[in-house]
CSV table of C-alpha atoms in Angstrom, one decimal:
chain,number,residue,atom,x,y,z
L,1,UNK,CA,-0.8,-39.1,-17.6
L,2,UNK,CA,0.1,-37.3,-20.6
L,3,UNK,CA,-0.8,-33.2,-20.3
L,4,UNK,CA,-3.9,-31.9,-21.8
L,5,UNK,CA,-3.2,-29.6,-24.9
L,6,UNK,CA,-4.9,-26.4,-25.0
L,7,UNK,CA,-4.5,-24.0,-28.0
L,8,UNK,CA,-4.9,-20.5,-27.1
L,9,UNK,CA,-6.6,-18.8,-30.3
L,10,UNK,CA,-5.7,-15.2,-30.5
L,11,UNK,CA,-2.8,-13.0,-30.5
L,12,UNK,CA,-1.1,-12.9,-27.4
L,13,UNK,CA,-0.7,-9.6,-25.6
L,14,UNK,CA,0.3,-9.5,-22.1
L,15,UNK,CA,-1.2,-6.0,-21.3
L,16,UNK,CA,-4.4,-7.4,-21.8
L,17,UNK,CA,-5.9,-8.3,-18.8
L,18,UNK,CA,-7.7,-11.7,-19.7
L,19,UNK,CA,-4.4,-12.8,-21.8
L,20,UNK,CA,-2.8,-12.8,-18.3
L,21,UNK,CA,-5.8,-14.4,-16.6
L,22,UNK,CA,-6.1,-17.2,-18.9
L,23,UNK,CA,-3.2,-19.3,-18.3
L,24,UNK,CA,-3.7,-18.7,-14.3
L,25,UNK,CA,-7.6,-20.1,-14.9
L,26,UNK,CA,-6.2,-23.1,-16.8
L,27,UNK,CA,-3.5,-23.8,-14.2
L,28,UNK,CA,-6.3,-23.6,-11.3
L,29,UNK,CA,-8.5,-25.8,-13.3
L,30,UNK,CA,-5.6,-28.4,-13.6
L,31,UNK,CA,-5.1,-28.3,-10.1
L,32,UNK,CA,-8.8,-28.7,-9.3
L,33,UNK,CA,-9.5,-31.2,-11.6
L,34,UNK,CA,-6.2,-33.3,-11.3
L,35,UNK,CA,-5.6,-33.1,-15.0
L,36,UNK,CA,-2.2,-31.8,-16.1
L,37,UNK,CA,-2.5,-28.9,-18.8
L,38,UNK,CA,-0.2,-27.4,-21.2
L,39,UNK,CA,-1.2,-24.4,-23.2
L,40,UNK,CA,-0.1,-23.0,-26.4
L,41,UNK,CA,-0.6,-19.5,-27.9
L,42,UNK,CA,-1.9,-19.9,-31.5
L,43,UNK,CA,-1.6,-16.8,-33.2
L,44,UNK,CA,-4.5,-16.3,-35.8
L,45,UNK,CA,-2.0,-15.6,-38.6
L,46,UNK,CA,-0.3,-19.4,-38.1
L,47,UNK,CA,-3.5,-21.2,-38.3
L,48,UNK,CA,-3.6,-21.2,-42.2
L,49,UNK,CA,-5.8,-24.4,-43.3
L,50,UNK,CA,-6.1,-25.6,-39.7
L,51,UNK,CA,-4.1,-28.7,-39.8
L,52,UNK,CA,-1.7,-27.9,-37.1
L,53,UNK,CA,-4.9,-27.4,-34.7
L,54,UNK,CA,-5.1,-31.5,-34.7
L,55,UNK,CA,-2.4,-31.7,-32.1
L,56,UNK,CA,-4.5,-29.8,-29.5
L,57,UNK,CA,-7.3,-31.6,-27.0
L,58,UNK,CA,-9.2,-28.3,-26.9
L,59,UNK,CA,-9.3,-24.6,-28.1
L,60,UNK,CA,-10.2,-21.4,-26.3
L,61,UNK,CA,-10.9,-18.4,-28.6
L,62,UNK,CA,-9.3,-15.5,-26.6
L,63,UNK,CA,-10.3,-11.7,-26.1
L,64,UNK,CA,-8.9,-8.9,-27.8
L,65,UNK,CA,-9.8,-8.3,-31.3
L,66,UNK,CA,-9.6,-7.6,-34.3
L,67,UNK,CA,-7.3,-10.5,-34.6
L,68,UNK,CA,-4.1,-10.1,-37.0
L,69,UNK,CA,-6.1,-12.9,-39.2
L,70,UNK,CA,-9.9,-13.2,-38.8
L,71,UNK,CA,-10.1,-16.1,-41.3
L,72,UNK,CA,-7.5,-18.0,-39.0
L,73,UNK,CA,-9.9,-17.5,-35.9
L,74,UNK,CA,-13.0,-18.6,-37.9
L,75,UNK,CA,-11.0,-21.7,-39.2
L,76,UNK,CA,-10.1,-22.7,-35.7
L,77,UNK,CA,-13.8,-21.9,-34.4
L,78,UNK,CA,-15.0,-24.2,-37.3
L,79,UNK,CA,-12.7,-27.0,-37.0
L,80,UNK,CA,-14.0,-27.1,-33.1
L,81,UNK,CA,-17.6,-26.9,-33.9
L,82,UNK,CA,-17.6,-29.5,-36.4
L,83,UNK,CA,-14.9,-32.0,-35.2
L,84,UNK,CA,-16.6,-32.1,-31.8
L,85,UNK,CA,-13.3,-30.5,-30.0
L,86,UNK,CA,-13.9,-28.7,-26.5
L,87,UNK,CA,-14.4,-25.2,-27.0
L,88,UNK,CA,-14.5,-22.0,-25.3
L,89,UNK,CA,-14.8,-18.5,-26.9
L,90,UNK,CA,-14.8,-15.5,-24.5
L,91,UNK,CA,-15.4,-11.9,-25.6
L,92,UNK,CA,-13.8,-11.6,-29.1
L,93,UNK,CA,-14.0,-15.5,-29.2
L,94,UNK,CA,-17.8,-15.2,-28.6
L,95,UNK,CA,-18.3,-12.6,-31.4
L,96,UNK,CA,-16.2,-14.7,-33.8
L,97,UNK,CA,-18.2,-17.8,-33.0
L,98,UNK,CA,-21.2,-15.9,-34.1
L,99,UNK,CA,-19.8,-15.0,-37.2
L,100,UNK,CA,-18.3,-18.2,-37.9
L,101,UNK,CA,-22.0,-20.0,-37.3
L,102,UNK,CA,-23.8,-17.1,-39.3
L,103,UNK,CA,-21.4,-18.1,-42.3
L,104,UNK,CA,-21.2,-22.0,-42.3
L,105,UNK,CA,-24.3,-23.1,-40.2
L,106,UNK,CA,-26.8,-20.6,-41.4
L,107,UNK,CA,-25.5,-19.8,-44.6
L,108,UNK,CA,-25.3,-16.1,-44.1
L,109,UNK,CA,-22.0,-16.1,-46.2
L,110,UNK,CA,-21.9,-12.2,-46.2
L,111,UNK,CA,-22.3,-12.0,-42.2
L,112,UNK,CA,-19.5,-9.6,-40.9
L,113,UNK,CA,-18.0,-8.1,-37.6
L,114,UNK,CA,-18.9,-4.5,-37.6
L,115,UNK,CA,-15.8,-4.0,-35.9
L,116,UNK,CA,-13.6,-5.1,-39.3
L,117,UNK,CA,-16.4,-4.2,-41.6
L,118,UNK,CA,-18.4,-1.1,-40.4
L,119,UNK,CA,-20.0,-0.7,-43.7
L,120,UNK,CA,-21.4,-4.5,-43.8
L,121,UNK,CA,-24.8,-5.3,-45.4
L,122,UNK,CA,-25.3,-7.9,-42.6
L,123,UNK,CA,-23.2,-7.1,-39.5
L,124,UNK,CA,-24.1,-10.0,-37.3
L,125,UNK,CA,-21.8,-8.4,-34.4
L,126,UNK,CA,-22.5,-4.6,-33.8
L,127,UNK,CA,-21.3,-2.0,-31.2
L,128,UNK,CA,-23.2,-2.0,-28.2
L,129,UNK,CA,-25.4,0.9,-27.1
L,130,UNK,CA,-23.7,1.0,-23.9
L,131,UNK,CA,-19.9,-0.3,-23.8
L,132,UNK,CA,-18.8,-3.0,-21.3
L,133,UNK,CA,-15.4,-1.7,-20.7
L,134,UNK,CA,-14.1,-2.7,-17.2
L,135,UNK,CA,-17.5,-3.3,-15.7
L,136,UNK,CA,-19.2,-6.1,-13.9
L,137,UNK,CA,-22.9,-6.6,-14.4
L,138,UNK,CA,-25.5,-9.3,-13.7
L,139,UNK,CA,-25.9,-12.5,-16.0
L,140,UNK,CA,-29.0,-14.5,-15.9
L,141,UNK,CA,-28.5,-18.2,-16.8
L,142,UNK,CA,-31.4,-20.1,-18.7
L,143,UNK,CA,-32.6,-22.6,-16.3
L,144,UNK,CA,-31.8,-26.4,-17.2
L,145,UNK,CA,-28.7,-25.2,-19.4
L,146,UNK,CA,-25.3,-26.5,-19.4
L,147,UNK,CA,-23.8,-23.1,-18.4
L,148,UNK,CA,-26.2,-23.0,-15.3
L,149,UNK,CA,-25.6,-26.3,-14.2
L,150,UNK,CA,-21.8,-25.6,-14.2
L,151,UNK,CA,-22.3,-22.6,-12.2
L,152,UNK,CA,-24.7,-24.2,-9.9
L,153,UNK,CA,-27.1,-21.2,-10.1
L,154,UNK,CA,-29.1,-19.0,-12.5
L,155,UNK,CA,-27.5,-15.5,-11.7
L,156,UNK,CA,-24.2,-14.5,-11.5
L,157,UNK,CA,-22.2,-11.3,-11.6
L,158,UNK,CA,-19.4,-11.2,-14.2
L,159,UNK,CA,-16.9,-8.6,-15.6
L,160,UNK,CA,-16.4,-7.3,-19.2
L,161,UNK,CA,-14.2,-5.3,-21.7
L,162,UNK,CA,-16.2,-5.1,-24.5
L,163,UNK,CA,-17.7,-2.8,-26.9
L,164,UNK,CA,-19.4,-5.4,-29.2
L,165,UNK,CA,-22.4,-7.5,-29.2
L,166,UNK,CA,-25.0,-9.7,-31.2
L,167,UNK,CA,-26.6,-7.6,-34.0
L,168,UNK,CA,-30.6,-8.1,-34.7
L,169,UNK,CA,-31.5,-11.1,-36.7
L,170,UNK,CA,-29.0,-13.7,-35.3
L,171,UNK,CA,-31.2,-14.5,-32.4
L,172,UNK,CA,-34.5,-15.2,-34.3
L,173,UNK,CA,-32.3,-17.2,-37.0
L,174,UNK,CA,-30.9,-19.7,-34.4
L,175,UNK,CA,-34.4,-20.5,-32.5
L,176,UNK,CA,-34.6,-24.0,-33.9
L,177,UNK,CA,-30.8,-24.6,-34.2
L,178,UNK,CA,-28.6,-26.5,-31.7
L,179,UNK,CA,-26.7,-23.1,-30.9
L,180,UNK,CA,-28.9,-21.4,-28.3
L,181,UNK,CA,-29.2,-18.6,-26.2
L,182,UNK,CA,-28.3,-19.5,-22.6
L,183,UNK,CA,-27.3,-16.3,-20.8
L,184,UNK,CA,-29.1,-12.7,-20.8
L,185,UNK,CA,-28.4,-9.5,-18.8
L,186,UNK,CA,-31.1,-7.2,-17.2
L,187,UNK,CA,-32.3,-5.8,-20.5
L,188,UNK,CA,-32.3,-9.4,-22.1
L,189,UNK,CA,-29.5,-8.7,-24.4
L,190,UNK,CA,-27.5,-12.1,-25.1
L,191,UNK,CA,-24.2,-12.6,-23.3
L,192,UNK,CA,-23.6,-16.3,-23.6
L,193,UNK,CA,-24.7,-19.2,-26.3
L,194,UNK,CA,-23.9,-22.8,-26.0
L,195,UNK,CA,-24.2,-25.4,-28.7
L,196,UNK,CA,-26.1,-28.9,-28.1
L,197,UNK,CA,-25.0,-32.2,-29.5
L,198,UNK,CA,-21.3,-31.1,-28.7
L,199,UNK,CA,-19.0,-32.5,-26.0
L,200,UNK,CA,-18.4,-28.7,-24.8
L,201,UNK,CA,-19.1,-25.6,-26.9
L,202,UNK,CA,-19.7,-22.3,-24.8
L,203,UNK,CA,-18.8,-18.8,-25.8
L,204,UNK,CA,-19.5,-15.7,-23.2
L,205,UNK,CA,-19.5,-12.2,-23.9
L,206,UNK,CA,-18.4,-11.8,-20.5
L,207,UNK,CA,-14.5,-12.7,-19.4
L,208,UNK,CA,-15.1,-15.3,-16.5
L,209,UNK,CA,-11.5,-16.1,-16.9
L,210,UNK,CA,-10.7,-12.8,-14.8
L,211,UNK,CA,-11.8,-14.8,-11.5
L,212,UNK,CA,-8.4,-16.6,-11.6
L,213,UNK,CA,-6.5,-13.3,-10.8
L,214,UNK,CA,-8.3,-13.4,-7.7
L,215,UNK,CA,-7.3,-17.0,-7.1
L,216,UNK,CA,-10.8,-18.5,-7.9
L,217,UNK,CA,-10.9,-21.2,-10.5
L,218,UNK,CA,-13.6,-20.3,-13.0
L,219,UNK,CA,-16.2,-23.1,-13.2
L,220,UNK,CA,-16.5,-23.0,-17.0
L,221,UNK,CA,-12.7,-23.5,-17.3
L,222,UNK,CA,-12.8,-26.3,-14.9
L,223,UNK,CA,-15.4,-27.9,-16.8
L,224,UNK,CA,-13.7,-27.5,-20.1
L,225,UNK,CA,-10.6,-29.0,-18.7
L,226,UNK,CA,-12.6,-32.0,-17.5
L,227,UNK,CA,-14.5,-32.8,-20.6
L,228,UNK,CA,-11.2,-32.5,-22.8
L,229,UNK,CA,-9.4,-34.8,-20.3
L,230,UNK,CA,-12.6,-37.5,-20.2
L,231,UNK,CA,-12.7,-37.4,-24.0
L,232,UNK,CA,-8.8,-37.9,-24.4
L,233,UNK,CA,-9.3,-40.9,-22.2
L,234,UNK,CA,-12.2,-42.0,-24.2
L,235,UNK,CA,-10.4,-42.0,-27.4
L,236,UNK,CA,-7.3,-43.8,-25.8
L,237,UNK,CA,-9.6,-46.6,-24.5
């Protein structure tokens, strides 16, 4: 069986905890699923028009923004969303998935991330009122959602390293869209989104991949690998 190819969209920095955790999470998912996995770091400043992304079976937009090239990250996210490529986004990946959807699905061309455009007229990602740097917190998963099915429960505790979250207006704007809220914290602030009518598109503000550093296979990563593997087999049939 040819190894599944996963593109890690982001600018690798081994001092970032999540960047050390992600390869371990994929290795654990490969063992748990029986699907061999290879991963490749794809710097945001190397993506260009996105044609090189076609070589990957799945994409994961990783933490640690601002990225060297925000447009590169948005190109990768849009490609995954529109082409039905299995996609995970964590922390910065969540934030940039929101920007991409706002610009290209909602038609908000001026949608911005306050980290890179603090004076923007329409920031869809803004500073959190209380930072989530190296903390763990409760996450409540929407009953019947895919993420709840994957975890097998509707309440979990996960870790964060994050100072930015969803801005006002976006949550209401997607009420009738296939992208919808599937996880909140104790204060009802959005912590995860998933896309209907897509093989696998889940983005979380929390970094579930960190479980791999304790030898635990993150459920979202295992399912990500399984779905990507099933899709590849289906295309080859």
